[in-house]
């Protein structure tokens, strides 16, 4: 998964912003299956901005509703300002669509593994 | 319902008047205002589309105003009404006007409206009571509208929750599968975890609210094992109501701790004990403190690699309390302790009256 014709690619460091620990677990599993690494997670926008680990990342997966309210779109904007691409992972496609310009993709819950693997590739700024 | 163009906004309590000749509009407006009715006056048919879009309660007009243009504008508005709406229309006729022809024409041109015809001259009382009863009918329509909107909102919320639950179930399955050594073990563990999730869901639903007490979560989690003869769990603490999400997470954590204790810990031997205690520490915020302490079990050996249970506990309790849990594989018994702001998890952080949990 992580190699191409030129050479072995470094795994992406992916951050997860999600308030349901079960989903974080599942996402961690899917990230690892896709050959990448979970760089950290936060359950709220405020926790994201306070986490020093949230800067050294290649991309992020963001739920729309978080522990501090409907702050997923704010989190995506905050990351975008810092040049970090993100993907919404949410059951609420209609809300995600309103903020489509802040993300590089939307994964609808419940997560389908193949859809997840395809979209996560969009976090790779090197392609 | 095909989109926002069908929405008729507002309180639907205004009387819209279009009476372009003589001083009819001014007179009508003054009269209705005396009876405390909100009035908007439209000067010409050109402006009517905008006024209708604001969602009038009742539309009042005179037969002189009924030009083909006006009839057409009103007809288009009526056709675009949402299903619950039948705008009442009051038409003031004259003795000299061809009244039955006008009635027939309007009945055909204006579907889905409640049409009331009055022949002038008429008494103030007659007109006012007619308009009032039309407004009353409009209020009933508004109630139907609000009811439909509430139902749409509830369905949206239900869909959101079902999706969240399915996503949780899917996560539980994936995580259980990763740790499973056989198909039977997978089936047992997955079934037990789903039961824990389902129990707490039922409990929150039956509580008819969005809150559940820690004592109730403990009872739900431990009762199935008590019935199987495991009565060595002591649960106690003050009354604390948790939010639905916090309650669900705590229930799943207690389930992991309990099954671990039955398989490997204090509940795997006849004399082992578990104490599950929670308390409110008023000096710290206040904080909620939760402790799981096993004693009398076999010597504890720290696992070489963390299983689903331990990793879930760390992540879930960490997320719940905003602090890392202290999980100690002490030789005399597993100990799991965590403190965090009560306000983060509780529905009633200001009411910690001390009662026994179970």
PDB file of N, CA and C in Angstrom, chain A residues 19-30 32-33 41 43 47 63 65 67 70 90-94 108-113, chain B residues 156 159-160 163-164 166-172 174-175 177-178 197 245 249 252 307-308 310-313 315-316 318-320 344:
ATOM      1  N   UNK A  19     -15.531  12.869  18.867  1.00  0.00           N
ATOM      2  CA  UNK A  19     -15.840  12.810  20.299  1.00  0.00           C
ATOM      3  C   UNK A  19     -16.333  11.440  20.758  1.00  0.00           C
ATOM      4  N   UNK A  20     -16.488  10.508  19.848  1.00  0.00           N
ATOM      5  CA  UNK A  20     -16.896   9.161  20.257  1.00  0.00           C
ATOM      6  C   UNK A  20     -15.662   8.253  20.254  1.00  0.00           C
ATOM      7  N   UNK A  21     -15.206   7.825  21.447  1.00  0.00           N
ATOM      8  CA  UNK A  21     -13.963   7.055  21.509  1.00  0.00           C
ATOM      9  C   UNK A  21     -14.021   5.764  20.698  1.00  0.00           C
ATOM     10  N   UNK A  22     -15.225   5.211  20.560  1.00  0.00           N
ATOM     11  CA  UNK A  22     -15.353   3.995  19.747  1.00  0.00           C
ATOM     12  C   UNK A  22     -14.984   4.272  18.289  1.00  0.00           C
ATOM     13  N   UNK A  23     -15.442   5.424  17.808  1.00  0.00           N
ATOM     14  CA  UNK A  23     -15.165   5.781  16.410  1.00  0.00           C
ATOM     15  C   UNK A  23     -13.670   6.071  16.239  1.00  0.00           C
ATOM     16  N   UNK A  24     -13.076   6.725  17.247  1.00  0.00           N
ATOM     17  CA  UNK A  24     -11.627   6.989  17.185  1.00  0.00           C
ATOM     18  C   UNK A  24     -10.889   5.666  17.009  1.00  0.00           C
ATOM     19  N   UNK A  25     -11.314   4.682  17.781  1.00  0.00           N
ATOM     20  CA  UNK A  25     -10.688   3.358  17.698  1.00  0.00           C
ATOM     21  C   UNK A  25     -10.803   2.770  16.303  1.00  0.00           C
ATOM     22  N   UNK A  26     -11.998   2.859  15.796  1.00  0.00           N
ATOM     23  CA  UNK A  26     -12.262   2.300  14.478  1.00  0.00           C
ATOM     24  C   UNK A  26     -11.418   3.015  13.424  1.00  0.00           C
ATOM     25  N   UNK A  27     -11.378   4.337  13.535  1.00  0.00           N
ATOM     26  CA  UNK A  27     -10.620   5.134  12.568  1.00  0.00           C
ATOM     27  C   UNK A  27      -9.127   4.810  12.670  1.00  0.00           C
ATOM     28  N   UNK A  28      -8.659   4.639  13.902  1.00  0.00           N
ATOM     29  CA  UNK A  28      -7.248   4.278  14.080  1.00  0.00           C
ATOM     30  C   UNK A  28      -6.947   2.976  13.329  1.00  0.00           C
ATOM     31  N   UNK A  29      -7.840   2.029  13.471  1.00  0.00           N
ATOM     32  CA  UNK A  29      -7.684   0.751  12.792  1.00  0.00           C
ATOM     33  C   UNK A  29      -7.641   0.944  11.270  1.00  0.00           C
ATOM     34  N   UNK A  30      -8.560   1.755  10.764  1.00  0.00           N
ATOM     35  CA  UNK A  30      -8.629   1.971   9.316  1.00  0.00           C
ATOM     36  C   UNK A  30      -7.398   2.722   8.805  1.00  0.00           C
ATOM     37  N   UNK A  32      -4.405   2.596  10.105  1.00  0.00           N
ATOM     38  CA  UNK A  32      -3.280   1.656  10.094  1.00  0.00           C
ATOM     39  C   UNK A  32      -3.403   0.675   8.932  1.00  0.00           C
ATOM     40  N   UNK A  33      -4.642   0.256   8.654  1.00  0.00           N
ATOM     41  CA  UNK A  33      -4.852  -0.672   7.546  1.00  0.00           C
ATOM     42  C   UNK A  33      -4.460  -0.035   6.215  1.00  0.00           C
ATOM     43  N   UNK A  41      -5.362  12.412  18.705  1.00  0.00           N
ATOM     44  CA  UNK A  41      -6.778  12.709  18.525  1.00  0.00           C
ATOM     45  C   UNK A  41      -7.270  13.692  19.566  1.00  0.00           C
ATOM     46  N   UNK A  43     -11.182  15.458  21.147  1.00  0.00           N
ATOM     47  CA  UNK A  43     -12.641  15.286  21.113  1.00  0.00           C
ATOM     48  C   UNK A  43     -13.370  16.602  20.875  1.00  0.00           C
ATOM     49  N   UNK A  47      -9.752  21.313  22.183  1.00  0.00           N
ATOM     50  CA  UNK A  47      -8.659  20.386  22.498  1.00  0.00           C
ATOM     51  C   UNK A  47      -7.663  20.316  21.335  1.00  0.00           C
ATOM     52  N   UNK A  63     -14.934  15.151  12.583  1.00  0.00           N
ATOM     53  CA  UNK A  63     -16.378  14.994  12.694  1.00  0.00           C
ATOM     54  C   UNK A  63     -17.009  16.388  12.733  1.00  0.00           C
ATOM     55  N   UNK A  65     -19.996  17.306  14.491  1.00  0.00           N
ATOM     56  CA  UNK A  65     -20.388  17.600  15.868  1.00  0.00           C
ATOM     57  C   UNK A  65     -19.342  17.050  16.816  1.00  0.00           C
ATOM     58  N   UNK A  67     -17.303  17.490  20.964  1.00  0.00           N
ATOM     59  CA  UNK A  67     -17.668  17.634  22.380  1.00  0.00           C
ATOM     60  C   UNK A  67     -18.004  19.079  22.738  1.00  0.00           C
ATOM     61  N   UNK A  70     -21.097  22.114  17.447  1.00  0.00           N
ATOM     62  CA  UNK A  70     -20.914  21.907  16.005  1.00  0.00           C
ATOM     63  C   UNK A  70     -19.666  22.678  15.549  1.00  0.00           C
ATOM     64  N   UNK A  90     -18.479  12.028   8.964  1.00  0.00           N
ATOM     65  CA  UNK A  90     -19.701  12.414   9.660  1.00  0.00           C
ATOM     66  C   UNK A  90     -20.908  11.666   9.125  1.00  0.00           C
ATOM     67  N   UNK A  91     -21.952  11.595   9.933  1.00  0.00           N
ATOM     68  CA  UNK A  91     -23.220  11.058   9.466  1.00  0.00           C
ATOM     69  C   UNK A  91     -24.083  12.147   8.837  1.00  0.00           C
ATOM     70  N   UNK A  92     -23.620  13.389   8.938  1.00  0.00           N
ATOM     71  CA  UNK A  92     -24.457  14.514   8.509  1.00  0.00           C
ATOM     72  C   UNK A  92     -23.927  15.137   7.227  1.00  0.00           C
ATOM     73  N   UNK A  93     -24.270  14.495   6.133  1.00  0.00           N
ATOM     74  CA  UNK A  93     -23.756  14.953   4.844  1.00  0.00           C
ATOM     75  C   UNK A  93     -24.212  16.374   4.527  1.00  0.00           C
ATOM     76  N   UNK A  94     -25.463  16.698   4.911  1.00  0.00           N
ATOM     77  CA  UNK A  94     -25.984  18.028   4.559  1.00  0.00           C
ATOM     78  C   UNK A  94     -25.160  19.144   5.204  1.00  0.00           C
ATOM     79  N   UNK A 108     -18.802   9.396   4.778  1.00  0.00           N
ATOM     80  CA  UNK A 108     -20.077   9.315   5.485  1.00  0.00           C
ATOM     81  C   UNK A 108     -20.061   8.120   6.451  1.00  0.00           C
ATOM     82  N   UNK A 109     -20.559   8.384   7.658  1.00  0.00           N
ATOM     83  CA  UNK A 109     -20.703   7.317   8.654  1.00  0.00           C
ATOM     84  C   UNK A 109     -22.025   6.587   8.449  1.00  0.00           C
ATOM     85  N   UNK A 110     -22.155   5.320   8.780  1.00  0.00           N
ATOM     86  CA  UNK A 110     -21.056   4.442   9.208  1.00  0.00           C
ATOM     87  C   UNK A 110     -20.020   4.263   8.097  1.00  0.00           C
ATOM     88  N   UNK A 111     -18.757   4.234   8.507  1.00  0.00           N
ATOM     89  CA  UNK A 111     -17.653   4.277   7.558  1.00  0.00           C
ATOM     90  C   UNK A 111     -17.563   2.972   6.776  1.00  0.00           C
ATOM     91  N   UNK A 112     -17.463   3.106   5.467  1.00  0.00           N
ATOM     92  CA  UNK A 112     -17.191   1.955   4.611  1.00  0.00           C
ATOM     93  C   UNK A 112     -15.683   1.942   4.344  1.00  0.00           C
ATOM     94  N   UNK A 113     -15.046   0.800   4.632  1.00  0.00           N
ATOM     95  CA  UNK A 113     -13.582   0.741   4.633  1.00  0.00           C
ATOM     96  C   UNK A 113     -12.979   1.206   3.310  1.00  0.00           C
TER      97      UNK A 113
ATOM     98  N   UNK B 156     -34.959  14.049  11.650  1.00  0.00           N
ATOM     99  CA  UNK B 156     -33.553  14.346  11.356  1.00  0.00           C
ATOM    100  C   UNK B 156     -32.681  13.912  12.543  1.00  0.00           C
ATOM    101  N   UNK B 159     -32.486  10.143  12.769  1.00  0.00           N
ATOM    102  CA  UNK B 159     -31.559   9.637  11.743  1.00  0.00           C
ATOM    103  C   UNK B 159     -30.113   9.809  12.202  1.00  0.00           C
ATOM    104  N   UNK B 160     -29.835  10.992  12.773  1.00  0.00           N
ATOM    105  CA  UNK B 160     -28.491  11.283  13.258  1.00  0.00           C
ATOM    106  C   UNK B 160     -28.083  10.283  14.344  1.00  0.00           C
ATOM    107  N   UNK B 163     -27.564   6.719  12.999  1.00  0.00           N
ATOM    108  CA  UNK B 163     -26.274   6.624  12.314  1.00  0.00           C
ATOM    109  C   UNK B 163     -25.131   6.529  13.312  1.00  0.00           C
ATOM    110  N   UNK B 164     -25.212   7.327  14.374  1.00  0.00           N
ATOM    111  CA  UNK B 164     -24.158   7.279  15.396  1.00  0.00           C
ATOM    112  C   UNK B 164     -24.097   5.915  16.056  1.00  0.00           C
ATOM    113  N   UNK B 166     -25.155   3.046  14.816  1.00  0.00           N
ATOM    114  CA  UNK B 166     -24.634   2.056  13.861  1.00  0.00           C
ATOM    115  C   UNK B 166     -23.120   2.184  13.734  1.00  0.00           C
ATOM    116  N   UNK B 167     -22.644   3.424  13.707  1.00  0.00           N
ATOM    117  CA  UNK B 167     -21.197   3.629  13.612  1.00  0.00           C
ATOM    118  C   UNK B 167     -20.504   3.050  14.841  1.00  0.00           C
ATOM    119  N   UNK B 168     -21.114   3.236  16.026  1.00  0.00           N
ATOM    120  CA  UNK B 168     -20.539   2.675  17.257  1.00  0.00           C
ATOM    121  C   UNK B 168     -20.516   1.152  17.184  1.00  0.00           C
ATOM    122  N   UNK B 169     -21.625   0.566  16.752  1.00  0.00           N
ATOM    123  CA  UNK B 169     -21.710  -0.891  16.664  1.00  0.00           C
ATOM    124  C   UNK B 169     -20.641  -1.421  15.707  1.00  0.00           C
ATOM    125  N   UNK B 170     -20.497  -0.733  14.604  1.00  0.00           N
ATOM    126  CA  UNK B 170     -19.508  -1.140  13.611  1.00  0.00           C
ATOM    127  C   UNK B 170     -18.098  -1.070  14.206  1.00  0.00           C
ATOM    128  N   UNK B 171     -17.840  -0.012  14.967  1.00  0.00           N
ATOM    129  CA  UNK B 171     -16.530   0.135  15.612  1.00  0.00           C
ATOM    130  C   UNK B 171     -16.293  -0.988  16.614  1.00  0.00           C
ATOM    131  N   UNK B 172     -17.337  -1.271  17.415  1.00  0.00           N
ATOM    132  CA  UNK B 172     -17.202  -2.335  18.411  1.00  0.00           C
ATOM    133  C   UNK B 172     -16.879  -3.648  17.703  1.00  0.00           C
ATOM    134  N   UNK B 174     -15.427  -4.123  14.736  1.00  0.00           N
ATOM    135  CA  UNK B 174     -14.066  -4.135  14.188  1.00  0.00           C
ATOM    136  C   UNK B 174     -13.026  -4.341  15.287  1.00  0.00           C
ATOM    137  N   UNK B 175     -13.232  -3.655  16.400  1.00  0.00           N
ATOM    138  CA  UNK B 175     -12.258  -3.752  17.484  1.00  0.00           C
ATOM    139  C   UNK B 175     -12.299  -5.137  18.124  1.00  0.00           C
ATOM    140  N   UNK B 177     -13.154  -7.866  16.651  1.00  0.00           N
ATOM    141  CA  UNK B 177     -12.583  -8.790  15.675  1.00  0.00           C
ATOM    142  C   UNK B 177     -11.058  -8.770  15.741  1.00  0.00           C
ATOM    143  N   UNK B 178     -10.498  -7.580  15.921  1.00  0.00           N
ATOM    144  CA  UNK B 178      -9.037  -7.487  15.968  1.00  0.00           C
ATOM    145  C   UNK B 178      -8.457  -8.270  17.128  1.00  0.00           C
ATOM    146  N   UNK B 197     -24.314  -1.969  25.378  1.00  0.00           N
ATOM    147  CA  UNK B 197     -24.738  -0.765  24.650  1.00  0.00           C
ATOM    148  C   UNK B 197     -26.254  -0.657  24.630  1.00  0.00           C
ATOM    149  N   UNK B 245     -24.468  10.734  26.420  1.00  0.00           N
ATOM    150  CA  UNK B 245     -23.202  10.273  25.845  1.00  0.00           C
ATOM    151  C   UNK B 245     -22.258   9.777  26.945  1.00  0.00           C
ATOM    152  N   UNK B 249     -20.797   5.900  27.471  1.00  0.00           N
ATOM    153  CA  UNK B 249     -19.366   5.601  27.540  1.00  0.00           C
ATOM    154  C   UNK B 249     -19.014   4.927  28.864  1.00  0.00           C
ATOM    155  N   UNK B 252     -20.097   1.287  28.885  1.00  0.00           N
ATOM    156  CA  UNK B 252     -19.207   0.416  28.111  1.00  0.00           C
ATOM    157  C   UNK B 252     -17.893   0.184  28.852  1.00  0.00           C
ATOM    158  N   UNK B 307      -4.961  -4.982  25.348  1.00  0.00           N
ATOM    159  CA  UNK B 307      -6.081  -5.490  24.556  1.00  0.00           C
ATOM    160  C   UNK B 307      -7.066  -4.376  24.283  1.00  0.00           C
ATOM    161  N   UNK B 308      -8.141  -4.754  23.581  1.00  0.00           N
ATOM    162  CA  UNK B 308      -9.185  -3.784  23.256  1.00  0.00           C
ATOM    163  C   UNK B 308      -9.699  -3.102  24.514  1.00  0.00           C
ATOM    164  N   UNK B 310      -8.465  -2.524  27.600  1.00  0.00           N
ATOM    165  CA  UNK B 310      -7.607  -1.534  28.238  1.00  0.00           C
ATOM    166  C   UNK B 310      -7.466  -0.290  27.374  1.00  0.00           C
ATOM    167  N   UNK B 311      -7.268  -0.526  26.097  1.00  0.00           N
ATOM    168  CA  UNK B 311      -7.090   0.628  25.210  1.00  0.00           C
ATOM    169  C   UNK B 311      -8.372   1.445  25.131  1.00  0.00           C
ATOM    170  N   UNK B 312      -9.509   0.749  25.095  1.00  0.00           N
ATOM    171  CA  UNK B 312     -10.772   1.477  25.065  1.00  0.00           C
ATOM    172  C   UNK B 312     -10.945   2.282  26.355  1.00  0.00           C
ATOM    173  N   UNK B 313     -10.651   1.654  27.505  1.00  0.00           N
ATOM    174  CA  UNK B 313     -10.771   2.348  28.791  1.00  0.00           C
ATOM    175  C   UNK B 313      -9.956   3.635  28.790  1.00  0.00           C
ATOM    176  N   UNK B 315      -8.807   5.409  26.236  1.00  0.00           N
ATOM    177  CA  UNK B 315      -9.299   6.421  25.299  1.00  0.00           C
ATOM    178  C   UNK B 315     -10.643   6.989  25.754  1.00  0.00           C
ATOM    179  N   UNK B 316     -11.541   6.096  26.189  1.00  0.00           N
ATOM    180  CA  UNK B 316     -12.898   6.536  26.520  1.00  0.00           C
ATOM    181  C   UNK B 316     -12.924   7.361  27.804  1.00  0.00           C
ATOM    182  N   UNK B 318     -10.408   8.834  29.147  1.00  0.00           N
ATOM    183  CA  UNK B 318      -9.632  10.039  28.862  1.00  0.00           C
ATOM    184  C   UNK B 318     -10.485  11.097  28.186  1.00  0.00           C
ATOM    185  N   UNK B 319     -11.247  10.668  27.182  1.00  0.00           N
ATOM    186  CA  UNK B 319     -12.107  11.612  26.482  1.00  0.00           C
ATOM    187  C   UNK B 319     -13.215  12.139  27.376  1.00  0.00           C
ATOM    188  N   UNK B 320     -13.761  11.249  28.196  1.00  0.00           N
ATOM    189  CA  UNK B 320     -14.888  11.597  29.069  1.00  0.00           C
ATOM    190  C   UNK B 320     -14.495  12.619  30.129  1.00  0.00           C
ATOM    191  N   UNK B 344     -18.221  18.418  32.997  1.00  0.00           N
ATOM    192  CA  UNK B 344     -17.960  17.803  31.695  1.00  0.00           C
ATOM    193  C   UNK B 344     -18.908  16.655  31.401  1.00  0.00           C
TER     194      UNK B 344
END
